[in-house]
CSV table of C-alpha atoms (C1' of nucleotides) in Angstrom, one decimal:
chain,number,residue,atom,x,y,z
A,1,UNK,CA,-59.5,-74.6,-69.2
A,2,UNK,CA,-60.5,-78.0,-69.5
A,3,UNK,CA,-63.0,-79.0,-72.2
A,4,UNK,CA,-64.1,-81.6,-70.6
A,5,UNK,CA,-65.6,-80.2,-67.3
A,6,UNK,CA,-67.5,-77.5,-69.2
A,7,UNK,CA,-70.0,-80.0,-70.8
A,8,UNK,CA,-71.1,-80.8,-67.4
A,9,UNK,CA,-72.0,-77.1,-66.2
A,10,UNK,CA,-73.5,-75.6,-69.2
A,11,UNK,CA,-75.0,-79.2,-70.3
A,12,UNK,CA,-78.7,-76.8,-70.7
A,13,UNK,CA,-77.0,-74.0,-72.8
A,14,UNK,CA,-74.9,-76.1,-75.2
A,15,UNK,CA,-76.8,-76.1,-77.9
A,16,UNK,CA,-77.0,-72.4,-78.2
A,17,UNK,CA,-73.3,-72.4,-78.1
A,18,UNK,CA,-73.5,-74.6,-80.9
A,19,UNK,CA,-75.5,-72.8,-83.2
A,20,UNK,CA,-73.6,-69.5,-82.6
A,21,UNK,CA,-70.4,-71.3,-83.1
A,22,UNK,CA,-71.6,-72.4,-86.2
A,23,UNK,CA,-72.7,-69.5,-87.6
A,24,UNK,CA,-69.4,-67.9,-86.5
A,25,UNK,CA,-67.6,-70.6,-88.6
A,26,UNK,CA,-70.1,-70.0,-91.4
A,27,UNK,CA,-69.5,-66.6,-91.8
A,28,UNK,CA,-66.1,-65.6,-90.1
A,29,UNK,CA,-66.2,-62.0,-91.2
A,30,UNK,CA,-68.3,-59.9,-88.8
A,31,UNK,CA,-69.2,-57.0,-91.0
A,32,UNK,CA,-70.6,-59.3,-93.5
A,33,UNK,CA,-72.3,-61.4,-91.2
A,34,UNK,CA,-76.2,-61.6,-91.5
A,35,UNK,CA,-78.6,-61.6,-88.4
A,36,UNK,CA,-81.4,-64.0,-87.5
A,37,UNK,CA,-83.7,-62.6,-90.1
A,38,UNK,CA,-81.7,-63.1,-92.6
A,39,UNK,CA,-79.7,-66.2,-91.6
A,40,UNK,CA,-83.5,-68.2,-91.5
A,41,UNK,CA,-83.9,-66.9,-95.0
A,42,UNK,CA,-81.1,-68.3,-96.3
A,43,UNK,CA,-81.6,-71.6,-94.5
A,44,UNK,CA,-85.4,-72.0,-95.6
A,45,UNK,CA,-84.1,-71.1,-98.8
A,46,UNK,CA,-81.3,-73.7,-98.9
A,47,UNK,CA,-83.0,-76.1,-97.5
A,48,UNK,CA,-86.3,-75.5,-98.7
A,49,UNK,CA,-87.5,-76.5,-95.2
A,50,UNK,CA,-89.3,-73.8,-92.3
A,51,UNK,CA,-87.3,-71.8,-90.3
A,52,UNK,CA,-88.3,-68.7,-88.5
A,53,UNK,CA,-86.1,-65.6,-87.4
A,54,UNK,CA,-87.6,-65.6,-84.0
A,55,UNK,CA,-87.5,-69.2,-83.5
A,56,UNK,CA,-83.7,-69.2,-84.3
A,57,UNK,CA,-83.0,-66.2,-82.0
A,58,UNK,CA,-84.9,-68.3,-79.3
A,59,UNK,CA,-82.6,-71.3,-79.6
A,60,UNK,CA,-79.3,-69.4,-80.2
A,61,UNK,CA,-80.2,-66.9,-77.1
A,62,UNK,CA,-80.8,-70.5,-74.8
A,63,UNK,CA,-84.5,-69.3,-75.0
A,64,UNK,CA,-85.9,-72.6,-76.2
A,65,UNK,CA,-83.5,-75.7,-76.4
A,66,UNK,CA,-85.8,-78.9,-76.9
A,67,UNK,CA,-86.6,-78.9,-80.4
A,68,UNK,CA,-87.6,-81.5,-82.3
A,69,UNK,CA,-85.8,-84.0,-84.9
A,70,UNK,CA,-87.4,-82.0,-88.0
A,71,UNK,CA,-85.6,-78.4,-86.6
A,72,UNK,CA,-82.4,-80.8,-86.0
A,73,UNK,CA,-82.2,-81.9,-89.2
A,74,UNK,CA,-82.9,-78.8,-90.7
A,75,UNK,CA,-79.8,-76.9,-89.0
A,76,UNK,CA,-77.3,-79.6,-89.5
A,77,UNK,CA,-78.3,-79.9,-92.9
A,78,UNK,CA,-78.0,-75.9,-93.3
A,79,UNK,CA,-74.6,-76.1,-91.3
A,80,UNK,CA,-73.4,-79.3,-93.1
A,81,UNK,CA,-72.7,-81.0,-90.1
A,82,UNK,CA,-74.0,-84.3,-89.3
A,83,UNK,CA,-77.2,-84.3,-87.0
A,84,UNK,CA,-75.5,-85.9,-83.9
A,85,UNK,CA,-72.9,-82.8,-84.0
A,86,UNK,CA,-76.2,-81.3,-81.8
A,87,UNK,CA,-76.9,-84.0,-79.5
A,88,UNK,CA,-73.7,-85.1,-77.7
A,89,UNK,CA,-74.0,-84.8,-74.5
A,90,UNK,CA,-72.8,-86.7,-71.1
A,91,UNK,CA,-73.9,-89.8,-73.1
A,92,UNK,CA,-71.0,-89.8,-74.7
A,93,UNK,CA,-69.6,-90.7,-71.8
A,94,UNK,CA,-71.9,-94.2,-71.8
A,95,UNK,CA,-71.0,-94.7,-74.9
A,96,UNK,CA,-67.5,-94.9,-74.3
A,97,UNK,CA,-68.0,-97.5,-71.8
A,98,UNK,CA,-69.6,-99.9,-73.8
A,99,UNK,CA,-67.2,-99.3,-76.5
A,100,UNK,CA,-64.7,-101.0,-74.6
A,101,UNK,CA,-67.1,-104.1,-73.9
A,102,UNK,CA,-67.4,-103.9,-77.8
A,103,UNK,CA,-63.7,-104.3,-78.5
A,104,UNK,CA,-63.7,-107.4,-76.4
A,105,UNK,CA,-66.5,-109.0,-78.1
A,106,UNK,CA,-64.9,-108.8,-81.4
A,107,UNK,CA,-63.5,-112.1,-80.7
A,108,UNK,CA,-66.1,-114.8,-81.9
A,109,UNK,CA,-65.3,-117.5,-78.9
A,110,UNK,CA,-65.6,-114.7,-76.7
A,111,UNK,CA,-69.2,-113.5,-78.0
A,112,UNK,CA,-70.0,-117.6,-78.0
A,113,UNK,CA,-68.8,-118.0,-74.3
A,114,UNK,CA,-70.8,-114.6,-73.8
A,115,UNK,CA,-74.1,-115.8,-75.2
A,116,UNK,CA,-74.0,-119.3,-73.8
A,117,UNK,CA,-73.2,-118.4,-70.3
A,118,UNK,CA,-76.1,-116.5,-70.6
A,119,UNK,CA,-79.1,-117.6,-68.0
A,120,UNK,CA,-76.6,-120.1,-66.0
A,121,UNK,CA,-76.8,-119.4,-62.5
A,122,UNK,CA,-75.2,-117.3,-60.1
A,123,UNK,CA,-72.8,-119.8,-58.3
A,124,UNK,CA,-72.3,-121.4,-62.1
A,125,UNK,CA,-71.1,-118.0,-62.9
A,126,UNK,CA,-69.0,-117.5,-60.3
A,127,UNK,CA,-67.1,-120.4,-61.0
A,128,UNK,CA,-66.9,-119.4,-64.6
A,129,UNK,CA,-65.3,-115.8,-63.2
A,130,UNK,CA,-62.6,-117.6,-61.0
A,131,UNK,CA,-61.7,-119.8,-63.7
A,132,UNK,CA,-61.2,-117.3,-66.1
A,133,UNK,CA,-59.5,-114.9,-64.2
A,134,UNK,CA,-57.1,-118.0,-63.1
A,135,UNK,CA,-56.2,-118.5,-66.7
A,136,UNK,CA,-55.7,-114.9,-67.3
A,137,UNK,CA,-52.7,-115.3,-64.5
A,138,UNK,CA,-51.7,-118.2,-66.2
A,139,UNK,CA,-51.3,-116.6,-69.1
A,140,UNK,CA,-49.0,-113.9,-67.6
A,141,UNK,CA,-51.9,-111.5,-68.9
A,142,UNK,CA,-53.0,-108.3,-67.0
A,143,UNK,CA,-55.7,-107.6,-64.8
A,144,UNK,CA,-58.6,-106.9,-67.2
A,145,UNK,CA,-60.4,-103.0,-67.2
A,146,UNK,CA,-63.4,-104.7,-65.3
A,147,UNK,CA,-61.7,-105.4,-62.3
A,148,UNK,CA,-61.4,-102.0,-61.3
A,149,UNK,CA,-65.0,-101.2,-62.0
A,150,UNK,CA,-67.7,-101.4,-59.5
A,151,UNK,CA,-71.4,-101.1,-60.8
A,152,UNK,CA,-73.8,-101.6,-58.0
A,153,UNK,CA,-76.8,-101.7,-59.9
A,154,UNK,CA,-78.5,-104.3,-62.3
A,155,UNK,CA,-80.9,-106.6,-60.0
A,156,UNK,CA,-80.7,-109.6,-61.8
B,1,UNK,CA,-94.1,-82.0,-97.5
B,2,UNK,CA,-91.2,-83.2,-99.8
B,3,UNK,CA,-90.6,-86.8,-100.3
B,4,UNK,CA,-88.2,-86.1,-103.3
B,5,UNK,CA,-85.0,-85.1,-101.8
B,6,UNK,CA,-84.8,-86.9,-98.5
B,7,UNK,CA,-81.2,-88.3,-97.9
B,8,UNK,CA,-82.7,-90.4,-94.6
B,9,UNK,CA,-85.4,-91.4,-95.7
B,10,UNK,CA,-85.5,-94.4,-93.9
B,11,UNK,CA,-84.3,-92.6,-90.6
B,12,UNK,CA,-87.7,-90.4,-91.1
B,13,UNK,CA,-90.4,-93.2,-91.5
B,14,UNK,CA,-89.2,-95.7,-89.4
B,15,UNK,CA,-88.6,-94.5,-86.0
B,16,UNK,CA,-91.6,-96.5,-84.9
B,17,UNK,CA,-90.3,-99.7,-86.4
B,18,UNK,CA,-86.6,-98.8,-84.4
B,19,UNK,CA,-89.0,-98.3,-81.3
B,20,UNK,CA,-90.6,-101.8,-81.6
B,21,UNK,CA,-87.3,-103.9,-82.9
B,22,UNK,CA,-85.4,-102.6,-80.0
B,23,UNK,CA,-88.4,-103.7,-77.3
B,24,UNK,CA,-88.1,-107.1,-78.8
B,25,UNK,CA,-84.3,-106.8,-78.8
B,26,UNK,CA,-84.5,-105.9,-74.6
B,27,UNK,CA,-87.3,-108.8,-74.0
B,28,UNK,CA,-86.6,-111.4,-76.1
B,29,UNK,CA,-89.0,-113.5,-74.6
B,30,UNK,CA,-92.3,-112.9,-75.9
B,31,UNK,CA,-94.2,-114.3,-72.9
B,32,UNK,CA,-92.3,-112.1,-70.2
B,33,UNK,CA,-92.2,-109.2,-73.0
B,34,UNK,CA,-94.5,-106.4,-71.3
B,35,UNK,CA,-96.9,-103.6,-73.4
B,36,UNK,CA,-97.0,-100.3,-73.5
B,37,UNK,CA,-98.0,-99.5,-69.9
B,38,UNK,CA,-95.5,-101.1,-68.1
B,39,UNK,CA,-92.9,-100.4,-70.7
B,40,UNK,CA,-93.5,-96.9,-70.2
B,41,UNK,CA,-93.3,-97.4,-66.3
B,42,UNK,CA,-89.9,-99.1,-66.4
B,43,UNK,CA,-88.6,-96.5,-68.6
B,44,UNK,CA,-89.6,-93.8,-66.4
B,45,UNK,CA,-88.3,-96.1,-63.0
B,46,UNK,CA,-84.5,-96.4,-65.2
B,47,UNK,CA,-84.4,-93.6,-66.3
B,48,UNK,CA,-86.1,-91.0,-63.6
B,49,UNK,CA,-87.5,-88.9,-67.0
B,50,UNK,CA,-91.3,-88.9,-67.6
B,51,UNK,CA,-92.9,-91.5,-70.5
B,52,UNK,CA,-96.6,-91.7,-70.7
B,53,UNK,CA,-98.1,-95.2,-72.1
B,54,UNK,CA,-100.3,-93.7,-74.7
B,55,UNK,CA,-97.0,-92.1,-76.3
B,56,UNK,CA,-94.8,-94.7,-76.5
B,57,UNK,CA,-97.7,-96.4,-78.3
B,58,UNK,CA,-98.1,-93.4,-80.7
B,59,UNK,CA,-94.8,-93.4,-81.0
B,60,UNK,CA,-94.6,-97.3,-81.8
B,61,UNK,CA,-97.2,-97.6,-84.1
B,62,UNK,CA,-95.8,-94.6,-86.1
B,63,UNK,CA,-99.1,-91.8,-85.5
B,64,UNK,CA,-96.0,-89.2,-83.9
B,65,UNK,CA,-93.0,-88.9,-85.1
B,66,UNK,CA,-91.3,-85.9,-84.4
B,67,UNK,CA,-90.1,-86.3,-81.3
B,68,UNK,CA,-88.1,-83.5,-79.1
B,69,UNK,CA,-84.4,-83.6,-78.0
B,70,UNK,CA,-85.6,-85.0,-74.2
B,71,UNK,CA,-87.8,-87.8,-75.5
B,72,UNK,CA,-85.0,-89.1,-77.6
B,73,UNK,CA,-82.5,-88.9,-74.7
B,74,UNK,CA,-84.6,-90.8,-72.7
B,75,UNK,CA,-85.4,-93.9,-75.3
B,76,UNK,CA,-81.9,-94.2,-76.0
B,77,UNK,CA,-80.7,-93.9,-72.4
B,78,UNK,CA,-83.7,-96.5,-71.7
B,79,UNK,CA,-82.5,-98.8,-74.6
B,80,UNK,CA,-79.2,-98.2,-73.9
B,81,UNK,CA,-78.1,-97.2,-77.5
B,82,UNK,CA,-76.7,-93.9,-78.4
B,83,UNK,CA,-78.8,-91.1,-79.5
B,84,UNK,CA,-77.7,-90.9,-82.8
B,85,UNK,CA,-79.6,-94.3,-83.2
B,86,UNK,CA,-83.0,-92.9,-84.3
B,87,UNK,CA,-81.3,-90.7,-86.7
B,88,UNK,CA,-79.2,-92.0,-88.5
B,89,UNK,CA,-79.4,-95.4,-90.4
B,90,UNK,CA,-75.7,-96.2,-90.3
B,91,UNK,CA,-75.7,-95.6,-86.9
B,92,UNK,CA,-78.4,-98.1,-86.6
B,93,UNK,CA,-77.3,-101.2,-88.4
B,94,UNK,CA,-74.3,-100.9,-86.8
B,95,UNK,CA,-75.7,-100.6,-83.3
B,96,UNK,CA,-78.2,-103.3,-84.2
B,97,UNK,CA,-75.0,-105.8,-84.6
B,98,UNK,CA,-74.4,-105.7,-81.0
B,99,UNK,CA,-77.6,-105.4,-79.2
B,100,UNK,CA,-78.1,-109.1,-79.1
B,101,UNK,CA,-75.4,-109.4,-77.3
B,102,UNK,CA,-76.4,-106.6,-74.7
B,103,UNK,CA,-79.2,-108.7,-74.8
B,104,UNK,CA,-77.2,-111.5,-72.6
B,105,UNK,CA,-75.1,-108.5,-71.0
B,106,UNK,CA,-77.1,-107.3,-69.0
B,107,UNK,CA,-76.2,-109.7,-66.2
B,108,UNK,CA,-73.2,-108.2,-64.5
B,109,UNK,CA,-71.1,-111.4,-64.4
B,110,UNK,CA,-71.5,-112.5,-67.4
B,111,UNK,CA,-70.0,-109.1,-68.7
B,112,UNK,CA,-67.2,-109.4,-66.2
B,113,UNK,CA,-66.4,-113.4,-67.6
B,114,UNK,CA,-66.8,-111.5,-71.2
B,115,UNK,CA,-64.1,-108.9,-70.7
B,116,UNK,CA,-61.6,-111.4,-69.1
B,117,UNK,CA,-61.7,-113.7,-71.8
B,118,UNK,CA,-60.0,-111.1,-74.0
B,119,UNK,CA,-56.8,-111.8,-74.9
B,120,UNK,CA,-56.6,-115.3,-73.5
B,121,UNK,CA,-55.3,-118.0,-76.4
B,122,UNK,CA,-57.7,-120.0,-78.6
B,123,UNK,CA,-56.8,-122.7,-76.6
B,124,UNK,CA,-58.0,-121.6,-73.5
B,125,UNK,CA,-61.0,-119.5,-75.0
B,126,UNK,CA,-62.1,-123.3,-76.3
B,127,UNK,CA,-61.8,-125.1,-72.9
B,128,UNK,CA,-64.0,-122.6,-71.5
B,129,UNK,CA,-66.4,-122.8,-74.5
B,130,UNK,CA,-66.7,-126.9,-73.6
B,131,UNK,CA,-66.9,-125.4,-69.7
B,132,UNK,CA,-69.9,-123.0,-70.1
B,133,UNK,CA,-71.6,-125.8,-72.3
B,134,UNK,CA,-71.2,-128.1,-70.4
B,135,UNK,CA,-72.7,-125.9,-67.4
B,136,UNK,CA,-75.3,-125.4,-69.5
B,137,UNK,CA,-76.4,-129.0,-70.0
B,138,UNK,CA,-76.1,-129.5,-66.4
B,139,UNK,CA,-78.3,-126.7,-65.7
B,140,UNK,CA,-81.0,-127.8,-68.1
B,141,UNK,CA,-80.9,-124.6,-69.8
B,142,UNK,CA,-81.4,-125.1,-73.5
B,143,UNK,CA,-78.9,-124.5,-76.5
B,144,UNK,CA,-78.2,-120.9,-77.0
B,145,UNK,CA,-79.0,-118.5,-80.0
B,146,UNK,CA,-75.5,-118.6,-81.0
B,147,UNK,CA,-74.9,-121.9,-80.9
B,148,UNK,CA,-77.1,-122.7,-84.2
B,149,UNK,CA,-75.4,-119.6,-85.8
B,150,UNK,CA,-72.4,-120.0,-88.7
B,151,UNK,CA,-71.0,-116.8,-88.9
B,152,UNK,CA,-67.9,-116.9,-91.5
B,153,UNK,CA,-66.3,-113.9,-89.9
B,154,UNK,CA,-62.8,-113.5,-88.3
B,155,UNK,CA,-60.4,-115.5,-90.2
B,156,UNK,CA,-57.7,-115.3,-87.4
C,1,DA,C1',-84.5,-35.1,-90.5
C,2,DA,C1',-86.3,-38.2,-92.7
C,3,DG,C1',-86.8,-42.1,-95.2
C,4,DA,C1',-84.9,-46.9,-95.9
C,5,DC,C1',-82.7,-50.9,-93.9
C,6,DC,C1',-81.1,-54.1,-90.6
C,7,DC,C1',-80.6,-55.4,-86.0
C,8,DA,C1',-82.0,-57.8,-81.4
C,9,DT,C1',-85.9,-58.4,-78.6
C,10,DC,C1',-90.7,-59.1,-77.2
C,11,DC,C1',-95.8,-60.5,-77.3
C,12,DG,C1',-99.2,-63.5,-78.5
C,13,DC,C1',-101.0,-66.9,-81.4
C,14,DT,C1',-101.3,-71.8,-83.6
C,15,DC,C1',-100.8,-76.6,-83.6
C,16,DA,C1',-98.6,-80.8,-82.6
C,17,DA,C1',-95.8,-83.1,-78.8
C,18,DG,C1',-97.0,-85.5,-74.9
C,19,DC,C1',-100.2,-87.2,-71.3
C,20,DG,C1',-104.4,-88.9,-68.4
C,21,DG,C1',-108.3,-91.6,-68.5
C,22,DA,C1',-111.5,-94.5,-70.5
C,23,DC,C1',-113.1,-98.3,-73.6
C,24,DG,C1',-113.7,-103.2,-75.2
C,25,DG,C1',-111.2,-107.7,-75.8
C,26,DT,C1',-108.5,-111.5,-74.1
C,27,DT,C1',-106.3,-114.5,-70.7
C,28,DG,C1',-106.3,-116.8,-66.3
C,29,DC,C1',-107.7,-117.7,-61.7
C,30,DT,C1',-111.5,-119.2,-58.4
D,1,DA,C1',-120.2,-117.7,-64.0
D,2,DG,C1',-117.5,-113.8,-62.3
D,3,DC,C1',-113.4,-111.1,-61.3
D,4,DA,C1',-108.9,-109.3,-61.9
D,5,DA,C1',-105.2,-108.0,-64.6
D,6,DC,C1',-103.3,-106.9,-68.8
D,7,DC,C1',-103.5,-105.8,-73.5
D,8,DG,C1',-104.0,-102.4,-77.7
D,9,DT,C1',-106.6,-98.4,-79.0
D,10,DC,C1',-109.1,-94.1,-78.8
D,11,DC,C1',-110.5,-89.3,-77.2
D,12,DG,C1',-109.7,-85.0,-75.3
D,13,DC,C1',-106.9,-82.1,-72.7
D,14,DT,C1',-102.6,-79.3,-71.4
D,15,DT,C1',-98.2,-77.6,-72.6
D,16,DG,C1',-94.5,-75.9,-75.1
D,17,DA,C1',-92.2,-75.9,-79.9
D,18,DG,C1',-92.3,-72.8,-83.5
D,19,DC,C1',-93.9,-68.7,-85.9
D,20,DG,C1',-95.9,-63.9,-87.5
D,21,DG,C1',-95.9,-59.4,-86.6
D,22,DA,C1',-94.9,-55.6,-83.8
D,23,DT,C1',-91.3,-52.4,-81.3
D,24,DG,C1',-87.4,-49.4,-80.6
D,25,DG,C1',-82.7,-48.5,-81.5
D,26,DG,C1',-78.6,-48.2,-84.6
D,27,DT,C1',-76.3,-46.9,-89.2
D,28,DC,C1',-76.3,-45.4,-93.5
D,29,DT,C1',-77.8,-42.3,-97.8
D,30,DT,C1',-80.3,-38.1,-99.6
DNA sequence: AAGACCCATCCGCTCAAGCGGACGGTTGCT
DNA sequence: AGCAACCGTCCGCTTGAGCGGATGGGTCTT
């Protein structure tokens, strides 16, 4: 299977996966491995934060999934995993897209041009597009990743 | 609770001063810049999650803090930053770098004129720097942020 | 067979996350 | 002057994140 298609389906239940996976990781050897009681002892006692048995069975069961930063950092500091290990989700996907704007605008003139052509109007604009797609055939580059992306929103 | 051993420290305190830099990052303008109320309004038009006034406030003027897994997908989703921004202060910096120019990108075109600039040669890149200013005069618009700016970066 | 543990699961409580509605102050329009 | 709209701020309420303390069932010793 795919990867990829599961984080859409079981986007409510990931983070229970998580947490299980985790303490799989954590402690690979079944017959030694604690259960909730004593797996939120050891992380209130590690991290000298709260953490209750229940509360823990109740997240890694998909019981409760909406906790707050404070139970975040807690786990990720137990787990020694960063604390966006338990919040990527389909944003990642958004995030990806404006990567790639990033990479363009690396180029100073291209951030200037950017900035300045901010607020010109829309015919302005357009003539800004043509001519820059012009040069881009001029200069025997390819078609640019925008070009095949359609966004119908942003009203202006 | 335990202010000895914090690691984000920053990351903890401040999520109401990330709140308020990235309002006056989205509306730069501080005569168009909208409160609370309508702030909320638009994030809960954008985004289709629910955003009461009278948090965002709390949350903006730092009396909650601990904020749940939803809330925080819906700021950054709002703000259009990734998650990871109120956690983690790298994350934020880094992120803060190129919200001024998100700032300009939200107009569709100008993103499309961004991307295929890329690649074009310095040569080009400057005739289309003396273009846009020159369509900026014309307009009446005034000088833009980055025109005032001397950043020493990019040697090539 | 009974005591001592540990397990997953459940019930019910507390308290803060999150919200609705009001208050007084300021700006601007008529 | 009045009204309308918006602002930041406060109060009190509902809801759910998070927890303490049962419960019953399994697996060891003794």
């Amino acid at each position: 299977m795919d990867p990829e298609q599961r984080k859409h389906e079981v986007a409510d239940g990931v983070l229970a996966e998580k947490i299980n996976h985790l303490r799989d990781r954590l402690y690979p050897d079944p017959a030694d491995r604690p259960g909730y009681a004593k797996l939120a002892a050891r992380i209130r006692e590690q991290t000298g934060k709260p953490m209750s048995a229940t509360y823990l069975w109740e997240l890694a069961s998909g019981r409760k999934r909406n906790i707050t930063q404070d139970t975040l950092a807690t786990l990720a500091e137990f787990f020694g995993v960063p604390p966006e290990y338990f919040l990527d989700d389909v944003v990642t996907s958004r995030v990806d897209a404006q990567l790639e704007l990033v990479t363009a605008l690396r180029n100073q003139k291209v951030r200037s041009i950017a900035l300045r052509a901010e607020g010109l109007s829309d015919d302005t604009l357009d003539a800004l597009l043509v001519m820059v797609t012009e040069a881009r055939r001029i200069e025997r580059l390819g078609p640019s990743a925008d070009t095949a992306r359609r966004e119908p929103d942003e009203s202006g």
